[in-house]
Tab-separated table of C-alpha atoms in Angstrom:
chain	number	residue	atom	x	y	z
U	37	MET	CA	-18.902	3.846	36.944
U	38	GLY	CA	-18.250	5.956	33.875
U	39	ARG	CA	-16.485	4.775	30.773
U	40	ILE	CA	-12.723	5.235	30.656
U	41	GLN	CA	-11.980	7.702	27.871
U	42	PRO	CA	-9.090	7.429	25.413
U	43	ARG	CA	-6.603	10.245	25.132
U	44	ASP	CA	-8.043	13.311	23.426
U	45	SER	CA	-6.113	12.913	20.176
U	46	VAL	CA	-7.578	9.431	19.663
U	47	ALA	CA	-11.121	10.334	20.749
U	48	LEU	CA	-11.323	12.943	17.988
U	49	MET	CA	-10.143	10.563	15.252
U	50	GLU	CA	-12.160	8.730	12.664
U	51	GLY	CA	-11.091	5.188	11.829
U	52	TYR	CA	-9.796	4.081	8.443
U	53	HIS	CA	-12.492	2.093	6.642
U	54	SER	CA	-13.252	0.652	3.232
U	55	PRO	CA	-16.994	-0.060	3.017
U	56	GLN	CA	-17.836	-3.636	2.060
U	57	VAL	CA	-21.158	-4.529	0.507
U	58	GLU	CA	-22.352	-7.742	-1.123
U	59	VAL	CA	-21.813	-7.394	-4.858
U	60	ASP	CA	-20.898	-9.599	-7.820
U	61	VAL	CA	-17.853	-7.506	-8.752
U	62	ARG	CA	-15.661	-6.080	-5.973
U	63	LEU	CA	-13.038	-3.655	-7.264
U	64	ASN	CA	-12.518	-1.356	-4.287
U	65	THR	CA	-9.623	-2.667	-2.145
U	66	ASN	CA	-6.740	-3.190	-4.606
U	67	GLU	CA	-6.538	-6.925	-3.942
U	68	SER	CA	-5.349	-9.437	-6.511
U	69	PRO	CA	-8.314	-10.630	-8.566
U	70	VAL	CA	-7.034	-14.226	-8.518
U	71	SER	CA	-5.991	-16.706	-5.835
U	72	PRO	CA	-2.403	-17.941	-5.358
U	73	PRO	CA	-1.290	-20.889	-7.501
U	74	PRO	CA	-2.737	-24.231	-6.338
U	75	GLY	CA	0.760	-25.481	-5.583
U	76	PHE	CA	1.190	-22.729	-3.015
U	77	VAL	CA	-1.935	-23.738	-1.099
U	78	GLU	CA	-0.892	-27.388	-1.093
U	79	ALA	CA	2.670	-26.630	0.016
U	80	LEU	CA	1.438	-24.340	2.803
U	81	ALA	CA	-1.004	-26.963	4.056
U	82	ALA	CA	1.811	-29.509	4.243
U	83	GLU	CA	4.053	-27.070	6.103
U	84	VAL	CA	1.331	-26.118	8.577
U	85	ALA	CA	0.909	-29.821	9.408
U	86	ARG	CA	4.530	-29.806	10.598
U	87	VAL	CA	4.219	-26.757	12.877
U	88	ASP	CA	4.976	-27.337	16.566
U	89	TRP	CA	1.897	-25.517	17.791
U	90	HIS	CA	2.960	-25.696	21.434
U	91	ARG	CA	6.134	-23.715	20.662
U	92	TYR	CA	6.591	-20.035	19.909
U	93	PRO	CA	7.527	-19.135	16.323
U	94	ASP	CA	11.012	-18.101	15.245
U	95	ARG	CA	11.208	-14.704	16.911
U	96	GLY	CA	13.518	-13.237	14.290
U	97	ALA	CA	11.722	-14.822	11.290
U	98	TRP	CA	15.173	-15.443	9.883
U	99	GLU	CA	14.254	-17.867	7.100
U	100	LEU	CA	11.571	-15.544	5.791
U	101	ARG	CA	13.808	-12.500	6.040
U	102	SER	CA	16.657	-14.348	4.333
U	103	ARG	CA	14.418	-15.311	1.431
U	104	ILE	CA	13.028	-11.775	1.076
U	105	GLY	CA	16.547	-10.394	1.261
U	106	ALA	CA	17.742	-12.775	-1.453
U	107	LEU	CA	14.887	-11.578	-3.664
U	108	HIS	CA	16.153	-8.003	-3.372
U	109	GLY	CA	19.898	-8.642	-3.137
U	110	VAL	CA	20.343	-7.771	0.549
U	111	GLY	CA	20.980	-9.714	3.733
U	112	PRO	CA	18.328	-10.594	6.330
U	113	GLU	CA	19.666	-7.882	8.615
U	114	GLN	CA	18.303	-5.336	6.105
U	115	VAL	CA	14.790	-6.829	6.146
U	116	PHE	CA	12.043	-6.113	8.661
U	117	ALA	CA	8.871	-8.197	8.301
U	118	ALA	CA	5.541	-7.538	10.009
U	119	ASN	CA	1.790	-8.174	9.947
U	120	GLY	CA	1.083	-6.263	6.763
U	121	SER	CA	2.890	-3.179	5.509
U	122	ASN	CA	0.656	-1.101	7.795
U	123	GLU	CA	2.367	-2.649	10.836
U	124	VAL	CA	5.675	-1.764	9.201
U	125	LEU	CA	4.498	1.859	9.022
U	126	GLN	CA	3.240	1.739	12.608
U	127	THR	CA	6.571	0.412	13.861
U	128	LEU	CA	8.385	3.176	12.002
U	129	SER	CA	6.239	5.809	13.734
U	130	LEU	CA	6.694	4.155	17.123
U	131	THR	CA	10.459	4.082	16.594
U	132	TYR	CA	11.217	7.387	14.897
U	133	GLY	CA	8.093	9.453	15.627
U	134	GLY	CA	6.265	10.253	18.843
U	135	PRO	CA	5.549	13.439	20.813
U	136	GLY	CA	7.679	16.380	19.768
U	137	ARG	CA	8.445	14.851	16.359
U	138	ASN	CA	6.760	15.222	12.968
U	139	VAL	CA	6.112	13.247	9.825
U	140	ALA	CA	5.679	14.928	6.438
U	141	VAL	CA	3.111	13.806	3.870
U	142	PHE	CA	2.023	15.251	0.543
U	143	GLU	CA	-1.693	15.081	-0.186
U	144	PRO	CA	-3.526	13.407	-1.699
U	145	THR	CA	-1.786	10.233	-0.594
U	146	TYR	CA	-2.309	7.112	1.508
U	147	ALA	CA	-4.447	8.119	4.487
U	148	LEU	CA	-2.806	5.710	6.926
U	149	HIS	CA	0.521	7.542	6.778
U	150	SER	CA	-1.092	10.401	8.687
U	151	HIS	CA	-3.526	8.262	10.678
U	152	ILE	CA	-0.843	5.976	12.106
U	153	ALA	CA	1.413	8.927	12.883
U	154	ARG	CA	-1.318	10.638	14.892
U	155	ILE	CA	-2.120	7.431	16.777
U	156	THR	CA	1.498	7.327	17.934
U	157	GLY	CA	1.404	10.950	19.065
U	158	THR	CA	3.466	12.171	16.128
U	159	GLY	CA	2.736	15.529	14.537
U	160	VAL	CA	1.715	15.588	10.870
U	161	ALA	CA	2.945	18.257	8.464
U	162	GLU	CA	0.922	18.248	5.236
U	163	GLY	CA	1.994	19.602	1.889
U	164	GLU	CA	-0.184	20.008	-1.197
U	165	ARG	CA	0.631	18.235	-4.416
U	166	ALA	CA	0.372	20.144	-7.693
U	167	ALA	CA	-2.929	20.382	-9.562
U	168	ASP	CA	-2.010	17.282	-11.613
U	169	PHE	CA	-1.127	15.448	-8.338
U	170	SER	CA	2.594	15.439	-9.080
U	171	LEU	CA	5.023	16.252	-6.265
U	172	ASP	CA	5.998	19.934	-6.069
U	173	LEU	CA	9.591	20.116	-4.805
U	174	ASP	CA	9.147	23.728	-3.728
U	175	VAL	CA	6.344	22.553	-1.436
U	176	VAL	CA	8.595	19.781	-0.126
U	177	ARG	CA	11.282	22.347	0.701
U	178	SER	CA	8.783	24.555	2.509
U	179	VAL	CA	7.225	21.714	4.553
U	180	VAL	CA	10.612	20.263	5.477
U	181	ALA	CA	12.017	23.632	6.501
U	182	ALA	CA	8.999	24.389	8.693
U	183	SER	CA	8.533	20.973	10.356
U	184	GLN	CA	11.957	19.283	10.267
U	185	PRO	CA	10.247	15.877	9.915
U	186	ALA	CA	11.737	12.792	11.503
U	187	ILE	CA	9.945	10.766	8.808
U	188	THR	CA	8.963	11.851	5.313
U	189	TYR	CA	6.569	9.658	3.334
U	190	LEU	CA	6.422	9.199	-0.400
U	191	CYS	CA	3.954	6.661	-1.765
U	192	SER	CA	5.017	5.351	-5.174
U	193	PRO	CA	2.891	4.376	-6.979
U	194	ASN	CA	0.827	6.806	-4.992
U	195	ASN	CA	-2.467	5.701	-3.518
U	196	PRO	CA	-5.052	6.826	-4.584
U	197	THR	CA	-3.675	8.545	-7.685
U	198	GLY	CA	-1.537	5.679	-9.037
U	199	MET	CA	1.214	8.086	-10.075
U	200	VAL	CA	4.874	7.017	-9.810
U	201	GLU	CA	7.605	9.256	-8.420
U	202	THR	CA	10.639	9.454	-10.685
U	203	ARG	CA	14.082	8.410	-9.510
U	204	GLN	CA	15.211	12.032	-9.807
U	205	THR	CA	12.356	13.180	-7.560
U	206	VAL	CA	13.153	10.599	-4.873
U	207	GLU	CA	16.835	11.512	-4.974
U	208	GLU	CA	16.039	15.220	-4.664
U	209	VAL	CA	13.712	14.626	-1.708
U	210	LEU	CA	16.431	12.518	-0.080
U	211	GLY	CA	18.717	15.512	-0.294
U	212	LEU	CA	16.141	17.763	1.382
U	213	VAL	CA	14.888	15.760	4.366
U	214	PRO	CA	16.677	15.787	7.745
U	215	GLY	CA	15.307	12.424	8.881
U	216	LEU	CA	14.205	9.122	7.397
U	217	LEU	CA	12.640	8.920	3.946
U	218	VAL	CA	10.062	6.137	3.635
U	219	VAL	CA	8.991	5.142	0.130
U	220	ASP	CA	5.800	3.099	0.399
U	221	GLU	CA	5.774	0.690	-2.541
U	222	ALA	CA	2.723	-1.399	-1.759
U	223	TYR	CA	2.121	-1.436	-5.532
U	224	GLY	CA	5.771	-1.289	-6.531
U	225	GLN	CA	5.776	-4.425	-8.670
U	226	PHE	CA	3.432	-2.718	-11.147
U	227	ALA	CA	5.686	0.338	-11.574
U	228	PRO	CA	8.495	0.908	-14.104
U	229	TRP	CA	11.182	1.398	-11.429
U	230	SER	CA	11.706	0.962	-7.690
U	231	ALA	CA	13.392	3.030	-4.981
U	232	LEU	CA	14.929	-0.255	-3.827
U	233	GLU	CA	17.673	0.693	-6.288
U	234	LEU	CA	18.702	3.498	-3.910
U	235	VAL	CA	18.792	1.527	-0.640
U	236	ASP	CA	22.200	1.048	0.963
U	237	GLU	CA	23.771	0.980	4.417
U	238	GLU	CA	24.503	4.710	4.576
U	239	THR	CA	21.395	6.343	3.120
U	240	PRO	CA	18.459	7.064	5.515
U	241	LEU	CA	15.988	5.516	3.072
U	242	VAL	CA	13.653	2.548	3.541
U	243	VAL	CA	11.188	0.955	1.116
U	244	SER	CA	8.074	-0.874	2.322
U	245	ARG	CA	6.264	-3.584	0.382
U	246	THR	CA	3.443	-6.072	0.871
U	247	PHE	CA	2.470	-9.623	-0.034
U	248	SER	CA	-1.185	-8.568	-0.316
U	249	LYS	CA	-1.240	-7.419	-3.939
U	250	THR	CA	0.969	-9.223	-6.449
U	251	TRP	CA	1.421	-12.277	-4.212
U	252	SER	CA	-2.377	-12.764	-3.870
U	253	MET	CA	-2.029	-12.973	-0.082
U	254	ALA	CA	-4.244	-10.207	1.315
U	255	ALA	CA	-5.734	-12.712	3.785
U	256	ALA	CA	-2.299	-13.410	5.289
U	257	ARG	CA	-1.491	-9.781	6.229
U	258	LEU	CA	2.248	-9.862	5.581
U	259	GLY	CA	4.478	-6.943	4.682
U	260	TYR	CA	8.111	-5.954	4.924
U	261	LEU	CA	10.663	-3.202	4.696
U	262	ILE	CA	14.093	-3.061	3.051
U	263	GLY	CA	16.542	-0.563	4.522
U	264	PRO	CA	19.838	-0.059	6.302
U	265	SER	CA	20.590	-2.644	8.981
U	266	TRP	CA	20.812	0.085	11.631
U	267	VAL	CA	17.198	1.058	10.955
U	268	VAL	CA	16.035	-2.556	11.101
U	269	ALA	CA	17.863	-3.057	14.404
U	270	GLU	CA	15.957	-0.144	15.957
U	271	LEU	CA	12.608	-1.429	14.661
U	272	GLU	CA	13.267	-4.816	16.240
U	273	LYS	CA	13.573	-3.145	19.636
U	274	VAL	CA	10.067	-1.739	19.308
U	275	VAL	CA	8.015	-4.511	17.706
U	276	LEU	CA	6.279	-6.960	20.045
U	277	PRO	CA	7.974	-10.328	20.717
U	278	TYR	CA	6.965	-13.171	18.389
U	279	HIS	CA	4.833	-10.795	16.352
U	280	LEU	CA	4.930	-13.013	13.240
U	281	ASP	CA	3.278	-16.382	13.796
U	282	SER	CA	4.604	-19.625	12.333
U	283	MET	CA	1.861	-19.933	9.702
U	284	LYS	CA	2.516	-16.440	8.382
U	285	GLN	CA	6.251	-17.014	8.204
U	286	ALA	CA	5.658	-20.254	6.301
U	287	ALA	CA	3.219	-18.594	3.917
U	288	GLY	CA	5.650	-15.820	3.068
U	289	THR	CA	8.570	-18.176	2.581
U	290	ILE	CA	6.644	-20.610	0.383
U	291	ALA	CA	5.170	-17.781	-1.717
U	292	LEU	CA	8.672	-16.842	-2.807
U	293	ASP	CA	8.956	-20.235	-4.526
U	294	TYR	CA	6.358	-18.970	-7.008
U	295	LEU	CA	8.141	-15.879	-8.274
U	296	ALA	CA	7.687	-16.727	-11.951
U	297	GLU	CA	3.923	-17.173	-11.541
U	298	MET	CA	3.636	-13.897	-9.671
U	299	GLU	CA	5.658	-11.999	-12.278
U	300	GLU	CA	3.398	-13.407	-14.998
U	301	ARG	CA	0.353	-12.162	-13.092
U	302	VAL	CA	1.883	-8.708	-12.747
U	303	ALA	CA	2.424	-8.606	-16.519
U	304	GLN	CA	-1.172	-9.683	-17.150
U	305	LEU	CA	-2.610	-7.123	-14.744
U	306	THR	CA	-0.422	-4.372	-16.213
U	307	GLU	CA	-1.731	-5.196	-19.689
U	308	GLU	CA	-5.293	-5.248	-18.358
U	309	ARG	CA	-4.695	-1.888	-16.677
U	310	GLY	CA	-3.788	-0.414	-20.067
U	311	ARG	CA	-7.007	-1.757	-21.573
U	312	LEU	CA	-9.082	-0.362	-18.715
U	313	GLU	CA	-7.403	3.076	-18.874
U	314	ALA	CA	-8.007	3.271	-22.625
U	315	ALA	CA	-11.672	2.358	-22.193
U	316	LEU	CA	-12.128	4.955	-19.441
U	317	ARG	CA	-10.629	7.666	-21.665
U	318	GLU	CA	-13.293	6.928	-24.275
U	319	LEU	CA	-15.923	7.911	-21.698
U	320	PRO	CA	-16.604	11.397	-20.267
U	321	CYS	CA	-14.020	10.920	-17.498
U	322	ASP	CA	-10.782	12.487	-16.345
U	323	VAL	CA	-8.271	9.651	-15.951
U	324	TRP	CA	-4.933	9.794	-14.139
U	325	PRO	CA	-2.014	7.683	-15.433
U	326	SER	CA	-1.388	4.737	-13.136
U	327	GLY	CA	1.659	2.634	-12.306
U	328	ALA	CA	-0.335	0.542	-9.828
U	329	ASN	CA	-3.099	-2.094	-9.944
U	330	PHE	CA	-5.857	0.532	-9.867
U	331	VAL	CA	-6.944	3.635	-11.777
U	332	LEU	CA	-8.233	6.941	-10.408
U	333	PHE	CA	-10.878	8.654	-12.524
U	334	ARG	CA	-13.449	11.449	-12.246
U	335	PRO	CA	-16.731	11.278	-14.186
U	336	ARG	CA	-17.521	14.622	-15.820
U	337	THR	CA	-21.243	14.343	-16.526
U	338	VAL	CA	-22.508	12.693	-13.312
U	339	ASP	CA	-21.368	13.369	-9.754
U	340	GLY	CA	-18.826	10.794	-8.562
U	341	ALA	CA	-20.776	9.819	-5.448
U	342	GLU	CA	-23.884	9.284	-7.564
U	343	VAL	CA	-21.922	7.136	-10.014
U	344	TRP	CA	-20.677	5.037	-7.091
U	345	LYS	CA	-24.260	4.411	-5.930
U	346	LYS	CA	-25.428	3.520	-9.415
U	347	LEU	CA	-22.528	1.092	-9.820
U	348	VAL	CA	-23.489	-0.599	-6.549
U	349	ASP	CA	-27.056	-0.847	-7.853
U	350	ARG	CA	-25.545	-2.811	-10.751
U	351	SER	CA	-23.602	-5.033	-8.299
U	352	VAL	CA	-20.222	-3.389	-8.960
U	353	LEU	CA	-18.199	-1.908	-6.096
U	354	VAL	CA	-15.361	0.601	-6.583
U	355	ARG	CA	-13.755	2.961	-4.049
U	356	ASN	CA	-15.590	6.221	-3.541
U	357	CYS	CA	-12.958	8.922	-3.086
U	358	SER	CA	-15.305	11.821	-3.811
U	359	SER	CA	-15.489	12.964	-0.177
U	360	TRP	CA	-11.714	12.818	0.377
U	361	PRO	CA	-9.788	16.089	0.525
U	362	ARG	CA	-8.653	17.278	-2.922
U	363	LEU	CA	-10.449	14.372	-4.668
U	364	GLU	CA	-13.918	15.801	-5.245
U	365	GLY	CA	-15.882	13.605	-7.632
U	366	CYS	CA	-13.140	10.954	-7.922
U	367	LEU	CA	-13.519	7.176	-7.919
U	368	ARG	CA	-10.818	4.493	-7.838
U	369	VAL	CA	-11.206	1.127	-9.547
U	370	THR	CA	-9.004	-1.886	-8.851
U	371	ILE	CA	-7.844	-3.879	-11.868
U	372	GLY	CA	-9.818	-7.121	-11.855
U	373	THR	CA	-10.164	-10.009	-14.248
U	374	SER	CA	-11.146	-9.109	-17.800
U	375	HIS	CA	-14.680	-10.332	-17.040
U	376	GLU	CA	-14.935	-8.186	-13.897
U	377	ASP	CA	-13.556	-5.154	-15.711
U	378	ASP	CA	-16.029	-5.635	-18.552
U	379	ARG	CA	-18.889	-5.725	-16.030
U	380	PHE	CA	-17.585	-2.469	-14.547
U	381	LEU	CA	-17.137	-0.764	-17.928
U	382	ASP	CA	-20.559	-1.858	-19.196
U	383	ALA	CA	-22.187	-0.508	-16.037
U	384	LEU	CA	-20.233	2.751	-16.217
U	385	ARG	CA	-21.139	3.277	-19.880
U	386	GLU	CA	-24.794	2.771	-19.035
U	387	ILE	CA	-24.551	5.398	-16.269
U	388	LEU	CA	-22.553	8.016	-18.178
U	389	THR	CA	-23.913	7.746	-21.724
């Protein structure tokens, strides 16, 4: 018997991957460089010991959603939680996308916005950002007019560029789109402002966030969305029953007891980001301003892909973006500890000078 083939649109796709190799310094996946506070691990272990493993978890994850809502000044009915912010994005496409509908994206941006849309049978309308990677509102108008997107994505801070959309830009895009505007703020805690300020019950705007970065919980795969309750109610129809297990709900709830520690870490990483950006600008590199926990740069004197290989030879791993559309020669480095960043900078200096 022959193999059963997937539908054509999936068969032609490439998966989304971030190569992992054994190195001393790993700065390629935008994780937190430090573990959660010890108190978090101890509290989670105690809570896990109390889980009724023979029972299903709280289907609505109400305690977790209530705590997230309290953090952002909204009720639990305005919070949708899922297995990482990528599942949030997938549920949005399953709910508001699909055959005969489009999403709009503005490249370069987070690749999974398009990838997830295509997996769900949703069309993808792409617009080009300006030469400096800022959002061109004339392009937005053109893409929106041509595709009438059911979902429009803005990533702020944008991945991989790190650039932050201004409040004025988000408000103007809101006035242009006919459907739902999704502002992906996976790195929002590092930015100077948040589109959460614009969320209310009437506006077709949602903001997605993750526990993976500032909360040092990449291993837990927990993300959420803040938006109007009528959007959340539709998402709950689509997501699988009991999709958030008891351990994950406990981890997210307990993490919120450590807000002060997390905010301190954000401040430290933001300061370290400034040091890293300044050091990169002293080298023969083009450097883009970042509001995230990573920096995009392009070496001028050595090809980006070659720099990536030479960094790996020195046991330092960054993200190679040089083969991505519109990012020829570019690399992206996650902000690590000061020791990790020094290892990266020393290796880069040796390669470029």
